[in-house]
Tab-separated table of N, CA, C and O in Angstrom:
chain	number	residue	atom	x	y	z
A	16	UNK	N	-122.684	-133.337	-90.946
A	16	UNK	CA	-122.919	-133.602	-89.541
A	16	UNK	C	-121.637	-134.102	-88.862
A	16	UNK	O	-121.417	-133.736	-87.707
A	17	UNK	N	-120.818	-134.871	-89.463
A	17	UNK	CA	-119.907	-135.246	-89.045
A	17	UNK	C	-118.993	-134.331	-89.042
A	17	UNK	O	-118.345	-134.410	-87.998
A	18	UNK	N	-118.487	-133.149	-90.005
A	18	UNK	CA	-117.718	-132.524	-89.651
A	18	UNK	C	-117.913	-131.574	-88.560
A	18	UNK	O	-116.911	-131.022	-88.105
A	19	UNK	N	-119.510	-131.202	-87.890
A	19	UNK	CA	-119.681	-130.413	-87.296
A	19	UNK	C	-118.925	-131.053	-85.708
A	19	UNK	O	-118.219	-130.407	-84.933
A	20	UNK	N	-119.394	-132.621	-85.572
A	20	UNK	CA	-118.960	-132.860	-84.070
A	20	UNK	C	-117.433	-132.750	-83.964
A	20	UNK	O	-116.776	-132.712	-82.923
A	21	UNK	N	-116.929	-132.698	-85.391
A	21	UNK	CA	-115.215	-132.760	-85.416
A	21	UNK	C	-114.897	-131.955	-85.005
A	21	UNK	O	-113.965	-132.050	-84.208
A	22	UNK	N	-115.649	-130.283	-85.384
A	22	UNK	CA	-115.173	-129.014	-84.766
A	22	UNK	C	-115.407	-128.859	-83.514
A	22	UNK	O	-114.511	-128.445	-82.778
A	23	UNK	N	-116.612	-129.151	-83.051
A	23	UNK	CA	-117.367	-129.358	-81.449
A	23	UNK	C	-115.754	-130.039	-80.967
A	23	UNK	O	-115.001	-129.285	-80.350
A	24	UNK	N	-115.322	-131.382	-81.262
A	24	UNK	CA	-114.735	-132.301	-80.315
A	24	UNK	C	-113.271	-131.217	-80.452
A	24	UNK	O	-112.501	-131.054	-79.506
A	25	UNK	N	-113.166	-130.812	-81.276
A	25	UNK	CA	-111.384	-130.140	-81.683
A	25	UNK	C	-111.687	-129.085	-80.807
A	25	UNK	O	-110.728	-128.898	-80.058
A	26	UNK	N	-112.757	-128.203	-80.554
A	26	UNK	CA	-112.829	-127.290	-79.792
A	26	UNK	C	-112.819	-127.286	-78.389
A	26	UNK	O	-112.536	-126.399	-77.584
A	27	UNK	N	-113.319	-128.887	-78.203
A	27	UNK	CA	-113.638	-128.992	-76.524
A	27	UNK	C	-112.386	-129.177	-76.350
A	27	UNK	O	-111.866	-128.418	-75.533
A	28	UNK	N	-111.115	-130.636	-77.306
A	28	UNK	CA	-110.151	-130.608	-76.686
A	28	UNK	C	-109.197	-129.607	-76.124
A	28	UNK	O	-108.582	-129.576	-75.058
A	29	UNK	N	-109.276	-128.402	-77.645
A	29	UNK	CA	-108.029	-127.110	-77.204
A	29	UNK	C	-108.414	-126.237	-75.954
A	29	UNK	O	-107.733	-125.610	-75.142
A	30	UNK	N	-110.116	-126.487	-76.148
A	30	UNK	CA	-110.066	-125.380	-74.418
A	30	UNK	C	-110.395	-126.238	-72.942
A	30	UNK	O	-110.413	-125.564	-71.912
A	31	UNK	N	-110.660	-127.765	-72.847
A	31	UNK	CA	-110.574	-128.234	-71.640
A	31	UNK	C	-109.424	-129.216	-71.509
A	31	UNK	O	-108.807	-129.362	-70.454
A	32	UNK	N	-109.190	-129.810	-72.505
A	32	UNK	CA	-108.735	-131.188	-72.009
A	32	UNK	C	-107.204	-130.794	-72.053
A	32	UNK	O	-106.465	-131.125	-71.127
A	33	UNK	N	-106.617	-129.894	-73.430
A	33	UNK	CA	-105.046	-129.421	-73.318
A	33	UNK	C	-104.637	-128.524	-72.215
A	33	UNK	O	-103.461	-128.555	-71.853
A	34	UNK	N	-105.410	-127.793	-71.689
A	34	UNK	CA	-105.107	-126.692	-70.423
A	34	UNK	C	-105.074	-127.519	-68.873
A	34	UNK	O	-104.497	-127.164	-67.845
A	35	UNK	N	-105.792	-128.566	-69.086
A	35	UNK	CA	-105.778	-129.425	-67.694
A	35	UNK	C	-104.210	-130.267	-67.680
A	35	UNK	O	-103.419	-130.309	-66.738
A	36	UNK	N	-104.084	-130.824	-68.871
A	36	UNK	CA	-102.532	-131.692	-69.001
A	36	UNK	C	-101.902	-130.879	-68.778
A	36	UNK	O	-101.222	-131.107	-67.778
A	37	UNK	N	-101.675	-129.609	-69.367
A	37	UNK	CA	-100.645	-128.508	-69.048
A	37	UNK	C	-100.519	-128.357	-68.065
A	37	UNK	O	-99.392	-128.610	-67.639
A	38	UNK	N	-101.475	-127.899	-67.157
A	38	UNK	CA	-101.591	-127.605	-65.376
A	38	UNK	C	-101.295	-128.921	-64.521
A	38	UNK	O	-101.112	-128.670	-63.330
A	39	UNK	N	-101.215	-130.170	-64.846
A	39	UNK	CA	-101.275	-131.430	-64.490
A	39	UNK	C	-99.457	-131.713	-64.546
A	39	UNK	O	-98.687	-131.798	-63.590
A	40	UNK	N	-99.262	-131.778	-65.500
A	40	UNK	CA	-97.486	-131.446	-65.983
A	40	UNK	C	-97.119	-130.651	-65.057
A	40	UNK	O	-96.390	-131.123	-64.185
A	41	UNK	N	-97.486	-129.324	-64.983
A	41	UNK	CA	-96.703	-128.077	-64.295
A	41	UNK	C	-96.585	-128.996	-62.525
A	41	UNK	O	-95.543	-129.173	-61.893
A	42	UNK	N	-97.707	-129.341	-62.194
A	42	UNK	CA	-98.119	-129.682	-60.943
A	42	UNK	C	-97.149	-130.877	-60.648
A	42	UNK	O	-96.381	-130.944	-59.688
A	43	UNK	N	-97.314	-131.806	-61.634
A	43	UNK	CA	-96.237	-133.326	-61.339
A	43	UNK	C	-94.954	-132.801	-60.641
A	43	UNK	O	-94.529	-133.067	-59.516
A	44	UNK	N	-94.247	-131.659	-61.984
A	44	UNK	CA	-92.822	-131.249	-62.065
A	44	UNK	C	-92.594	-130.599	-60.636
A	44	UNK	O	-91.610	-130.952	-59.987
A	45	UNK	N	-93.543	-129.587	-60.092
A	45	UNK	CA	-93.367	-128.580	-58.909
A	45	UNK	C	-93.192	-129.950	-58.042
A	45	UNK	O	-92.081	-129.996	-57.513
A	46	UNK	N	-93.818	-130.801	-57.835
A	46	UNK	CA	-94.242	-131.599	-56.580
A	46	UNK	C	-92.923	-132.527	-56.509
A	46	UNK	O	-92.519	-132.983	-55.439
A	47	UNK	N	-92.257	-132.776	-57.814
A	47	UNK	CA	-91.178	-133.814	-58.023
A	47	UNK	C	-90.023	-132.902	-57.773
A	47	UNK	O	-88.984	-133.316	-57.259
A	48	UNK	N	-90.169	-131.891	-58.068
A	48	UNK	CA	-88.786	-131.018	-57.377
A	48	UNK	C	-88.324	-130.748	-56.287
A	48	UNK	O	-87.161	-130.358	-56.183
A	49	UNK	N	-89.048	-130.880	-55.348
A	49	UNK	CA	-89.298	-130.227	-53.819
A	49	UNK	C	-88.421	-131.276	-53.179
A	49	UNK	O	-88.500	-132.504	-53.207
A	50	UNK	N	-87.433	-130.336	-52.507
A	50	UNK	CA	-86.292	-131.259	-51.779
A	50	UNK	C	-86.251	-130.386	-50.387
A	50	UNK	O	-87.196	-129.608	-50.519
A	51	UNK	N	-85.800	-130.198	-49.469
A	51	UNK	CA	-85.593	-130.184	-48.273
A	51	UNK	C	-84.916	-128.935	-48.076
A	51	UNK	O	-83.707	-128.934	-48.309
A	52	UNK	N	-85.615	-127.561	-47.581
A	52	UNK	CA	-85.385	-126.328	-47.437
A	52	UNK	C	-85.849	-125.447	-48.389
A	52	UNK	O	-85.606	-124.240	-48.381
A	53	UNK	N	-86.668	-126.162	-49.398
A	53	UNK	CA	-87.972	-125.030	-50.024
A	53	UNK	C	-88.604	-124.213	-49.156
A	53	UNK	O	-88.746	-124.561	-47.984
A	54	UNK	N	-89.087	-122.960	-49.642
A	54	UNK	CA	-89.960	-122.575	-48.882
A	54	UNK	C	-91.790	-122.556	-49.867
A	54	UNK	O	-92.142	-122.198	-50.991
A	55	UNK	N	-92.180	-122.885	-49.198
A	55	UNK	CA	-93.586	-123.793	-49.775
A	55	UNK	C	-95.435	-122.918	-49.408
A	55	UNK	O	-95.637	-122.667	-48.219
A	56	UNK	N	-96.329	-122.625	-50.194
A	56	UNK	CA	-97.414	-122.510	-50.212
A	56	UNK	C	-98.119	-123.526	-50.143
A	56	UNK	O	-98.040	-124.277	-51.115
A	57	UNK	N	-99.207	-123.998	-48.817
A	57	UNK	CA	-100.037	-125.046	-49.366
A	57	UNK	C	-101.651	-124.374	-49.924
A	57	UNK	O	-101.716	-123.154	-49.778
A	58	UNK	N	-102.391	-124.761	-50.278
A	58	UNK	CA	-103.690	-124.958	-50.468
A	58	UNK	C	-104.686	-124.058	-49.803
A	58	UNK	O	-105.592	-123.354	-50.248
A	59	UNK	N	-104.145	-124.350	-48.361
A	59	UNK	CA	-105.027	-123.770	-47.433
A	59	UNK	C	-103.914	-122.644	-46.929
A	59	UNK	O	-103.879	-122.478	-45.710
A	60	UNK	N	-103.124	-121.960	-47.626
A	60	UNK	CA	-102.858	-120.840	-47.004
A	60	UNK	C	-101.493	-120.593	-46.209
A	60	UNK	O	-100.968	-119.485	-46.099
A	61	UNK	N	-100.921	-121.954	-45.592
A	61	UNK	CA	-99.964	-122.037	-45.016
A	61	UNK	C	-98.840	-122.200	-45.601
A	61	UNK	O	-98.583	-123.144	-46.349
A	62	UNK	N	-97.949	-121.132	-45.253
A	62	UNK	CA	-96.709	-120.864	-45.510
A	62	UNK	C	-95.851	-121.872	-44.730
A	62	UNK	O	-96.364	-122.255	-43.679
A	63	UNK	N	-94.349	-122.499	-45.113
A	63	UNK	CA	-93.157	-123.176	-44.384
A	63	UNK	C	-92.343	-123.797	-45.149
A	63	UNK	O	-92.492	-124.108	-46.330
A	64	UNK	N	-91.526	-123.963	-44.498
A	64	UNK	CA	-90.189	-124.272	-45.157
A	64	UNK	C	-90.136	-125.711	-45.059
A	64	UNK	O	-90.243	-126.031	-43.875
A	65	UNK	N	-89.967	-127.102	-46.123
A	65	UNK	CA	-89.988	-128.310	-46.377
A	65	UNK	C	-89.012	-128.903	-45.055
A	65	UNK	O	-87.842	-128.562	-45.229
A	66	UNK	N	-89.175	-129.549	-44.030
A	66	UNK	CA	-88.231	-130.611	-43.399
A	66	UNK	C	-87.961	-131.827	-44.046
A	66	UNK	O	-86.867	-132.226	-44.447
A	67	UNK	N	-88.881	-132.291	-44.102
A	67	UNK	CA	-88.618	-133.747	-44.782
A	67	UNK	C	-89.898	-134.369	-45.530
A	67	UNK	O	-91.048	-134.191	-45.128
A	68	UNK	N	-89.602	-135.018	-46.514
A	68	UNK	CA	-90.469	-135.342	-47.702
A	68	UNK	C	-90.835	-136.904	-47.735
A	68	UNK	O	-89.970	-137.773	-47.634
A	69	UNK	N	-92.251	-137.184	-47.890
A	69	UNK	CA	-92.433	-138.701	-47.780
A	69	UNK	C	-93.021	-138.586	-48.884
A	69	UNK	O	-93.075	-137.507	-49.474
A	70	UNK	N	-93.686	-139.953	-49.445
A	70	UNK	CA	-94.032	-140.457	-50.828
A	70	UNK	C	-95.472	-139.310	-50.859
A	70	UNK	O	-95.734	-138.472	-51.722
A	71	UNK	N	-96.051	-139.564	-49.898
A	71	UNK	CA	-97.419	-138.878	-49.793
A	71	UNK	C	-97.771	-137.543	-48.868
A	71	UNK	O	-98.858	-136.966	-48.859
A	72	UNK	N	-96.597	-137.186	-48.092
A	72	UNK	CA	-96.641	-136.466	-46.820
A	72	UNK	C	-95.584	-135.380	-46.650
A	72	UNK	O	-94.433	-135.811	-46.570
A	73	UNK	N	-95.713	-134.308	-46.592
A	73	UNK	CA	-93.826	-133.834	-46.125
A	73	UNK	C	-94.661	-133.193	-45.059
A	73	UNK	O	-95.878	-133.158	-44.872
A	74	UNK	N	-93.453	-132.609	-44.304
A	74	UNK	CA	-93.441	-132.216	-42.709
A	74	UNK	C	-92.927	-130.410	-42.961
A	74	UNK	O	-91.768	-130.119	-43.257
A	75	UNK	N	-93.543	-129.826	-42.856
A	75	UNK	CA	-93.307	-128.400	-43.271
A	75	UNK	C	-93.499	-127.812	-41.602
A	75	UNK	O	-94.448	-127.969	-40.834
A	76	UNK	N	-92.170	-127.073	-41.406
A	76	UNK	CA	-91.873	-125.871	-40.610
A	76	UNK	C	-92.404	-124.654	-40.691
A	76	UNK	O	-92.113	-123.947	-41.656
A	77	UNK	N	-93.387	-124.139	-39.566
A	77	UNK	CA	-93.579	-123.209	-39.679
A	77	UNK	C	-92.533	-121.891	-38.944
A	77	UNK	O	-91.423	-122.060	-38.440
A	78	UNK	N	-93.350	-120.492	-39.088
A	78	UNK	CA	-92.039	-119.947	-38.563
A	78	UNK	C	-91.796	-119.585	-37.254
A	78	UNK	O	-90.650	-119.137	-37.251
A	79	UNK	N	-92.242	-119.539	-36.178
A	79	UNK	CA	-92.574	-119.925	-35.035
A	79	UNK	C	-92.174	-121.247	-34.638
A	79	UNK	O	-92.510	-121.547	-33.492
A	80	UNK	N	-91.284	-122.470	-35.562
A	80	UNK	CA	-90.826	-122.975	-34.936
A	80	UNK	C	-91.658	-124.715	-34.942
A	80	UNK	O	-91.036	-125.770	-34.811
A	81	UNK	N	-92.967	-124.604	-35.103
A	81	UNK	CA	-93.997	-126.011	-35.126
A	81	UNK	C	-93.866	-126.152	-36.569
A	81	UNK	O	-93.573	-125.519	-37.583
A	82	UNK	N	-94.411	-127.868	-35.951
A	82	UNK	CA	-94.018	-128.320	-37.564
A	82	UNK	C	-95.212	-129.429	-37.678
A	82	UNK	O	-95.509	-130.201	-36.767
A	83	UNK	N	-95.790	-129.376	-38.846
A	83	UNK	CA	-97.115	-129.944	-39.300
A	83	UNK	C	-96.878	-130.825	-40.198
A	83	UNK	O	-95.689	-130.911	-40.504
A	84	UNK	N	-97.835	-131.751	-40.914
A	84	UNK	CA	-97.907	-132.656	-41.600
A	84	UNK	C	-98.748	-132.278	-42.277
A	84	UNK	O	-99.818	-131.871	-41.823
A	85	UNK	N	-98.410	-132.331	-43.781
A	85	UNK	CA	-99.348	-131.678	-44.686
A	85	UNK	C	-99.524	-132.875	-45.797
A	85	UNK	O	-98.648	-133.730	-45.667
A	86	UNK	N	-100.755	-133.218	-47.204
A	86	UNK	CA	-100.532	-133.980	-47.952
A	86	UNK	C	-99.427	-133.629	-49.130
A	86	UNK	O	-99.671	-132.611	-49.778
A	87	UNK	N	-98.632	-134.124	-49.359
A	87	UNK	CA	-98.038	-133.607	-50.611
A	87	UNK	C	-98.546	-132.848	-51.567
A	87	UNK	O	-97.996	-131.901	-52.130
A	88	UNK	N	-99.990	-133.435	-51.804
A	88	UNK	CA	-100.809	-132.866	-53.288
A	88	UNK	C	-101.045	-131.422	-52.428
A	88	UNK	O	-100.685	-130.325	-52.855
A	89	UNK	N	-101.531	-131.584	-51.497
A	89	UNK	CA	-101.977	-130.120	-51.001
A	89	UNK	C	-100.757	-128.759	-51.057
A	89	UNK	O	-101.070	-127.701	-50.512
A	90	UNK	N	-99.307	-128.898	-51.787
A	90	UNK	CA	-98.434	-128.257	-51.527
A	90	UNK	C	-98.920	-127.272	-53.471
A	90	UNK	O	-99.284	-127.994	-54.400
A	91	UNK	N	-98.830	-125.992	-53.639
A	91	UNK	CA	-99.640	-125.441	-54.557
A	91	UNK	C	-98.619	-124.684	-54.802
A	91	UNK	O	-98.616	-124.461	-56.013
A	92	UNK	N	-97.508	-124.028	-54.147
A	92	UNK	CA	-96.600	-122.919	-54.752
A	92	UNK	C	-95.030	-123.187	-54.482
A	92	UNK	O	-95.125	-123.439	-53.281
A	93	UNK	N	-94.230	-123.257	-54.645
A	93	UNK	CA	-92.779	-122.788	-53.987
A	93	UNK	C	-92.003	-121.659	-54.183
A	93	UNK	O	-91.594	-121.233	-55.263
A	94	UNK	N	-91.820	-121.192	-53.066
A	94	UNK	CA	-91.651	-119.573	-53.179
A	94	UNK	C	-90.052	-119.624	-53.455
A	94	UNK	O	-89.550	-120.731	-53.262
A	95	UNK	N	-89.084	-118.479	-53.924
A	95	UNK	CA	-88.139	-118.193	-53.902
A	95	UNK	C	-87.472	-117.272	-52.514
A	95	UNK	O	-87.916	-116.198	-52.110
A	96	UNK	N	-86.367	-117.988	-51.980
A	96	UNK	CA	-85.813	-117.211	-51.061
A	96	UNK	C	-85.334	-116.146	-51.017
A	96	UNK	O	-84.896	-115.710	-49.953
């Protein structure tokens, strides 16, 4: 019995709990890189280029010129120029 929950628990870790740290890592690193003239995907779709970066907030340019306030976490891609 006991070895069975060992396989149960070894199984839950390799398919939920290691794929979330992985994606969690990837996510820290993208978000800690982002300096000023990325061009950026958020969440909801919106494309722009980084102005300026706060602890919780950056200010992303759109291309038309307006410029929005987005949450940091909400920033999901950075595109290559």
């Amino acid at each position: 019995m006991l070895v069975l929950f060992a396989v149960f628990g070894a199984i839950f870790y390799f398919m939920l709990i290691r794929p979330q740290r992985k994606r969690q890592a990837k996510m820290k690193d993208l978000l800690s890189g982002l300096k000023r003239g990325d061009v950026v995907i958020t969440a909801g779709g919106i494309h722009g280029e980084i102005d300026s970066i706060g602890e919780d907030a950056s200010v992303l340019v759109l291309e038309d010129g307006a410029k929005i306030k987005v949450a940091k976490a909400s920033i999901v891609r950075k595109l290559e120029k």
